[in-house]
Coordinates of C-alpha atoms in Angstrom, one line a residue:
Chain N
M1 CA 132.6 100.7 108.4
K2 CA 133.4 102.8 105.3
L3 CA 133.1 101.2 101.9
P4 CA 135.9 102.2 99.5
F5 CA 134.8 104.4 96.7
R6 CA 136.4 102.2 94.2
L7 CA 133.5 99.8 94.7
A8 CA 131.1 102.5 93.6
P9 CA 131.0 101.5 89.9
A10 CA 130.0 98.0 90.8
A11 CA 127.3 99.2 93.2
A12 CA 126.1 101.6 90.4
R13 CA 125.8 98.7 88.0
L14 CA 123.9 96.5 90.7
V15 CA 121.4 99.3 91.4
G16 CA 121.2 100.0 87.6
A17 CA 120.5 96.4 86.7
A18 CA 117.8 96.1 89.3
L19 CA 116.0 99.2 88.1
L20 CA 116.6 98.2 84.4
T21 CA 115.1 94.7 85.0
S22 CA 112.1 96.2 86.9
G23 CA 111.4 98.8 84.3
F24 CA 111.8 96.5 81.4
L25 CA 109.2 94.0 82.8
K26 CA 106.6 96.7 83.3
I27 CA 107.1 99.2 80.4
G28 CA 104.1 99.1 78.1
D29 CA 102.0 97.2 80.6
A30 CA 100.4 100.0 82.4
A31 CA 96.9 98.4 82.1
N32 CA 98.0 95.7 84.5
F33 CA 100.5 97.7 86.6
V34 CA 98.0 100.4 87.4
Y35 CA 96.1 98.0 89.7
A36 CA 99.4 97.2 91.6
V37 CA 99.8 101.0 92.1
A38 CA 96.2 101.4 93.0
A39 CA 96.4 98.6 95.7
F40 CA 98.6 100.9 97.8
D41 CA 95.7 103.3 98.0
I42 CA 97.8 106.5 98.2
L43 CA 97.1 108.4 95.0
P44 CA 93.8 109.4 93.2
P45 CA 92.9 107.3 90.1
V46 CA 94.6 109.7 87.7
G47 CA 97.8 109.7 89.9
N48 CA 97.8 105.9 89.8
A49 CA 97.3 105.9 86.1
F50 CA 100.1 108.5 85.5
L51 CA 102.6 106.6 87.8
A52 CA 101.8 103.2 86.2
I53 CA 102.7 104.8 82.8
V54 CA 105.8 106.7 83.6
L55 CA 107.4 104.9 86.5
P56 CA 108.8 102.0 84.3
G57 CA 110.3 104.7 82.1
W58 CA 112.0 106.4 85.1
E59 CA 113.4 103.0 86.1
L60 CA 114.7 102.2 82.7
G61 CA 116.2 105.6 82.1
S62 CA 118.0 105.8 85.5
G63 CA 119.0 102.1 85.4
A64 CA 120.4 102.3 81.8
L65 CA 122.6 105.3 82.7
L66 CA 123.8 103.6 85.9
V67 CA 124.8 100.5 84.1
A68 CA 126.4 102.5 81.3
G69 CA 128.3 104.7 83.9
T70 CA 127.1 107.8 82.1
W71 CA 125.8 110.8 84.1
T72 CA 126.3 108.6 87.2
R73 CA 125.6 111.2 89.9
A74 CA 122.4 112.4 88.3
A75 CA 121.2 108.9 87.6
A76 CA 122.0 107.8 91.1
S77 CA 120.0 110.8 92.5
V78 CA 117.0 109.8 90.5
A79 CA 117.4 106.2 91.7
A80 CA 117.7 107.4 95.3
F81 CA 114.5 109.4 94.7
L82 CA 112.7 106.3 93.3
F83 CA 113.8 104.0 96.1
A84 CA 112.9 106.6 98.9
S85 CA 109.4 106.9 97.2
F86 CA 109.1 103.0 97.2
A87 CA 110.2 102.8 100.8
I88 CA 107.5 105.4 101.9
A89 CA 104.8 103.7 100.0
V90 CA 105.7 100.2 101.3
G91 CA 106.0 101.5 104.9
S92 CA 102.7 103.3 104.7
A93 CA 101.1 100.1 103.3
I94 CA 102.6 98.0 106.2
V95 CA 101.3 100.5 108.8
R96 CA 97.8 100.4 107.1
G97 CA 97.8 96.5 107.0
I98 CA 97.7 96.3 103.3
S99 CA 98.7 92.9 101.9
A100 CA 99.3 93.4 98.2
P101 CA 101.6 92.2 95.6
C102 CA 104.2 94.9 95.1
G103 CA 104.1 94.8 91.4
C104 CA 107.8 95.7 91.4
F105 CA 108.8 93.2 88.7
G106 CA 105.5 93.1 86.7
P107 CA 102.1 91.7 87.4
T108 CA 103.2 88.0 87.6
A109 CA 105.9 88.6 90.3
T110 CA 104.8 87.3 93.7
L111 CA 106.9 89.6 95.9
S112 CA 104.5 91.1 98.4
V113 CA 104.4 94.2 100.6
G114 CA 106.2 93.5 103.9
P115 CA 109.1 94.2 106.0
G116 CA 111.4 92.3 103.5
L117 CA 110.4 94.5 100.6
L118 CA 110.9 97.6 102.8
A119 CA 114.4 96.4 103.6
V120 CA 115.2 96.0 99.9
D121 CA 114.0 99.4 99.1
L122 CA 116.0 100.9 102.0
A123 CA 119.2 99.0 100.8
G124 CA 118.5 100.3 97.3
L125 CA 118.2 103.8 98.7
A126 CA 121.4 103.6 100.7
L127 CA 123.3 102.2 97.7
A128 CA 122.1 104.9 95.3
V129 CA 123.0 107.6 97.8
W130 CA 126.3 106.2 98.3
V131 CA 126.9 106.0 94.6
A132 CA 126.0 109.6 94.1
R133 CA 128.2 110.7 96.8
A134 CA 131.1 108.5 95.6
D135 CA 130.8 110.0 92.1
A136 CA 130.8 113.5 93.4
S137 CA 133.9 112.9 95.6
T138 CA 135.8 111.3 92.7
K139 CA 135.1 114.3 90.5
T140 CA 136.1 116.9 93.1
S141 CA 139.2 115.2 94.6
P142 CA 142.5 116.6 93.2
R143 CA 144.2 114.6 90.5
V144 CA 147.9 113.6 90.9
Chain I
M1 CA 125.3 121.0 91.6
I2 CA 123.0 122.9 89.1
R3 CA 124.4 120.8 86.2
E4 CA 123.6 117.6 88.0
F5 CA 120.2 118.8 88.9
L6 CA 119.4 119.7 85.3
R7 CA 120.8 116.3 84.2
A8 CA 118.4 114.5 86.6
L9 CA 115.6 116.6 85.3
A10 CA 116.6 115.6 81.7
I11 CA 116.6 111.9 82.7
L12 CA 113.1 112.2 84.2
T13 CA 111.7 114.2 81.2
A14 CA 113.2 111.7 78.6
S15 CA 112.0 108.7 80.7
T16 CA 108.6 110.2 81.1
V17 CA 108.3 110.6 77.2
L18 CA 109.5 107.0 76.9
G19 CA 106.8 105.7 79.4
L20 CA 104.0 107.8 77.7
A21 CA 105.2 106.5 74.2
A22 CA 105.3 102.9 75.4
N23 CA 101.8 103.2 76.8
A24 CA 100.5 104.8 73.6
L25 CA 102.0 102.1 71.5
S26 CA 100.8 99.2 73.7
G27 CA 97.7 97.2 72.8
D28 CA 95.8 98.1 75.9
P29 CA 96.9 101.7 76.9
V30 CA 95.8 103.4 80.1
S31 CA 93.9 106.6 79.7
L32 CA 94.8 109.6 81.8
S33 CA 91.5 111.4 81.0
D34 CA 89.5 108.3 82.1
P35 CA 91.7 106.4 84.5
P36 CA 90.7 103.0 86.1
R37 CA 88.7 103.7 89.2
R38 CA 89.3 102.1 92.6
I39 CA 87.1 99.1 92.8
R40 CA 84.6 99.0 95.6
A41 CA 82.8 95.8 96.2
P42 CA 79.3 95.7 98.0
R43 CA 79.7 95.5 101.8
W44 CA 78.4 93.4 104.6
T45 CA 78.4 94.8 108.1
V46 CA 79.6 92.8 111.1
D47 CA 76.0 92.8 112.3
Q48 CA 75.0 91.0 109.1
L49 CA 77.7 88.6 109.4
Q50 CA 76.9 87.9 113.1
E51 CA 73.2 87.3 112.2
A52 CA 74.1 85.0 109.4
L53 CA 76.5 83.0 111.6
E54 CA 73.9 82.7 114.4
K55 CA 71.4 81.4 111.8
S56 CA 74.0 78.9 110.7
M57 CA 73.8 80.1 107.1
P58 CA 76.4 78.7 104.8
I59 CA 78.8 81.5 104.8
L60 CA 82.2 81.3 103.2
L61 CA 84.7 83.6 105.0
L62 CA 88.0 84.4 103.2
D63 CA 90.8 86.1 105.0
T64 CA 92.9 88.1 102.5
R65 CA 95.5 89.5 104.9
D66 CA 99.0 88.3 104.9
E67 CA 100.5 85.6 107.2
A68 CA 102.1 88.2 109.6
A69 CA 98.6 89.8 110.2
R70 CA 97.1 86.4 110.7
R71 CA 99.5 85.4 113.4
R72 CA 98.0 88.2 115.5
G73 CA 94.6 86.5 115.3
R74 CA 92.2 85.4 112.7
P75 CA 88.5 84.6 112.2
K76 CA 87.5 81.1 113.1
N77 CA 86.9 78.8 110.1
A78 CA 88.2 81.3 107.6
L79 CA 90.1 80.3 104.6
H80 CA 93.4 82.1 104.1
V81 CA 93.5 83.4 100.5
P82 CA 95.9 86.4 100.2
Y83 CA 95.5 88.6 97.1
D84 CA 98.7 87.5 95.5
R85 CA 97.7 83.8 95.7
L86 CA 94.0 84.1 94.9
V87 CA 94.2 83.0 91.2
R88 CA 96.5 80.1 92.0
D89 CA 94.6 79.0 95.1
Y90 CA 91.3 79.3 93.3
A91 CA 91.6 75.8 91.7
R92 CA 93.8 74.4 94.4
L93 CA 91.4 75.1 97.3
G94 CA 88.3 74.3 95.2
L95 CA 87.0 77.8 95.7
D96 CA 84.6 77.6 92.8
S97 CA 82.5 74.9 94.3
L98 CA 82.8 76.4 97.8
L99 CA 81.6 79.8 96.6
R100 CA 78.7 78.2 94.6
A101 CA 77.7 76.2 97.7
A102 CA 77.7 79.3 100.0
D103 CA 74.9 81.8 100.4
A104 CA 77.5 84.5 100.7
C105 CA 81.3 84.8 100.4
I106 CA 82.6 87.4 102.9
L107 CA 86.1 88.8 102.2
L108 CA 88.0 90.3 105.1
C109 CA 91.0 92.5 105.1
E110 CA 92.7 94.4 108.0
S111 CA 90.4 97.5 108.0
D112 CA 88.6 99.8 105.6
A113 CA 91.9 101.4 104.7
C114 CA 93.0 98.1 103.1
P115 CA 91.8 97.8 99.4
V116 CA 93.0 94.2 98.9
A117 CA 89.6 92.6 99.7
D118 CA 88.0 94.8 97.0
R119 CA 90.5 93.6 94.5
C120 CA 89.9 89.9 95.4
A121 CA 86.1 90.5 95.1
E122 CA 86.6 91.9 91.6
I123 CA 88.6 88.8 90.6
L124 CA 85.9 86.5 92.1
E125 CA 83.1 88.5 90.3
R126 CA 85.0 88.0 87.0
F127 CA 85.0 84.3 87.7
G128 CA 81.2 84.5 87.7
H129 CA 80.3 84.7 91.5
S130 CA 77.8 87.4 92.4
N131 CA 77.5 86.5 96.1
V132 CA 80.8 88.1 97.1
R133 CA 80.8 90.9 99.7
V134 CA 83.5 92.6 101.7
L135 CA 83.3 92.9 105.4
A136 CA 83.1 96.6 106.4
G137 CA 85.8 97.5 108.8
G138 CA 87.6 94.2 108.1
W139 CA 89.4 92.3 110.9
K140 CA 89.3 95.2 113.3
A141 CA 85.5 95.3 113.1
Y142 CA 85.2 91.6 113.3
R143 CA 87.4 91.5 116.4
A144 CA 85.6 94.5 118.1
A145 CA 82.2 92.7 117.6
G146 CA 83.5 89.7 119.5
L147 CA 82.9 87.2 116.7
P148 CA 84.7 83.8 117.1
E149 CA 88.4 83.9 116.4
E150 CA 91.3 81.7 116.7
H151 CA 95.1 82.0 117.3
P152 CA 97.9 80.0 115.8

């Protein structure tokens, strides 16, 4: 089933709103978020700290542009990169039997690592890729 | 294509600056030169646990794995306290008095690759309990040692 590209702006706003909310709830709270990142046990301490500091900014930046409809293709590409990274991290945590809070919406959120979260990340990735492709297609198609 | 790539790079750069600025301006900033280390709580081996169980020592066993992992099997008489519910369940399950009554509190995760038991141990230590240990090898070691288990 092919989704009509005219739905792309709504999808962009949906993905953007999710990232915007997630980034807003974590920005400036790296002191707590760093432990959620560390619980995935993927990066060294300095990598965990760096990611805890900059990830909310990346979510806010790409989310705000998607909601505003500005630089949509570039912002959707960044969002796709973020969701792909989340999916890899969550998938690896599931394989290693890690039961941790995902920290996606701040330290008080209770969403945990598991198949449900992996499905959400993969859905976000699919939507972001689709938005990027839809935006490119709209810009390259001949105008009547 | 190159233009979109440069735009994506600009978004990441500007957002990185935003994140760094927000961290610097926050009341409790994270230092990149001295980042928080991964916490590693003191360990107990399965042999130590087995010996304690054989001597009927008062041991409190806490299973920090999620429900899906526990459906595949769990230690007998262990309390289920996943990391994301620890603080909430601390009062609800009366963990404070249970920990004080026990000689040792043993936390168990899936394996050594799972850091959640260490995080729980850190929280319990902050609550004033010094008898908290993490089972080396976690559930996999527990099962391999043939210690008592139960299935839902």
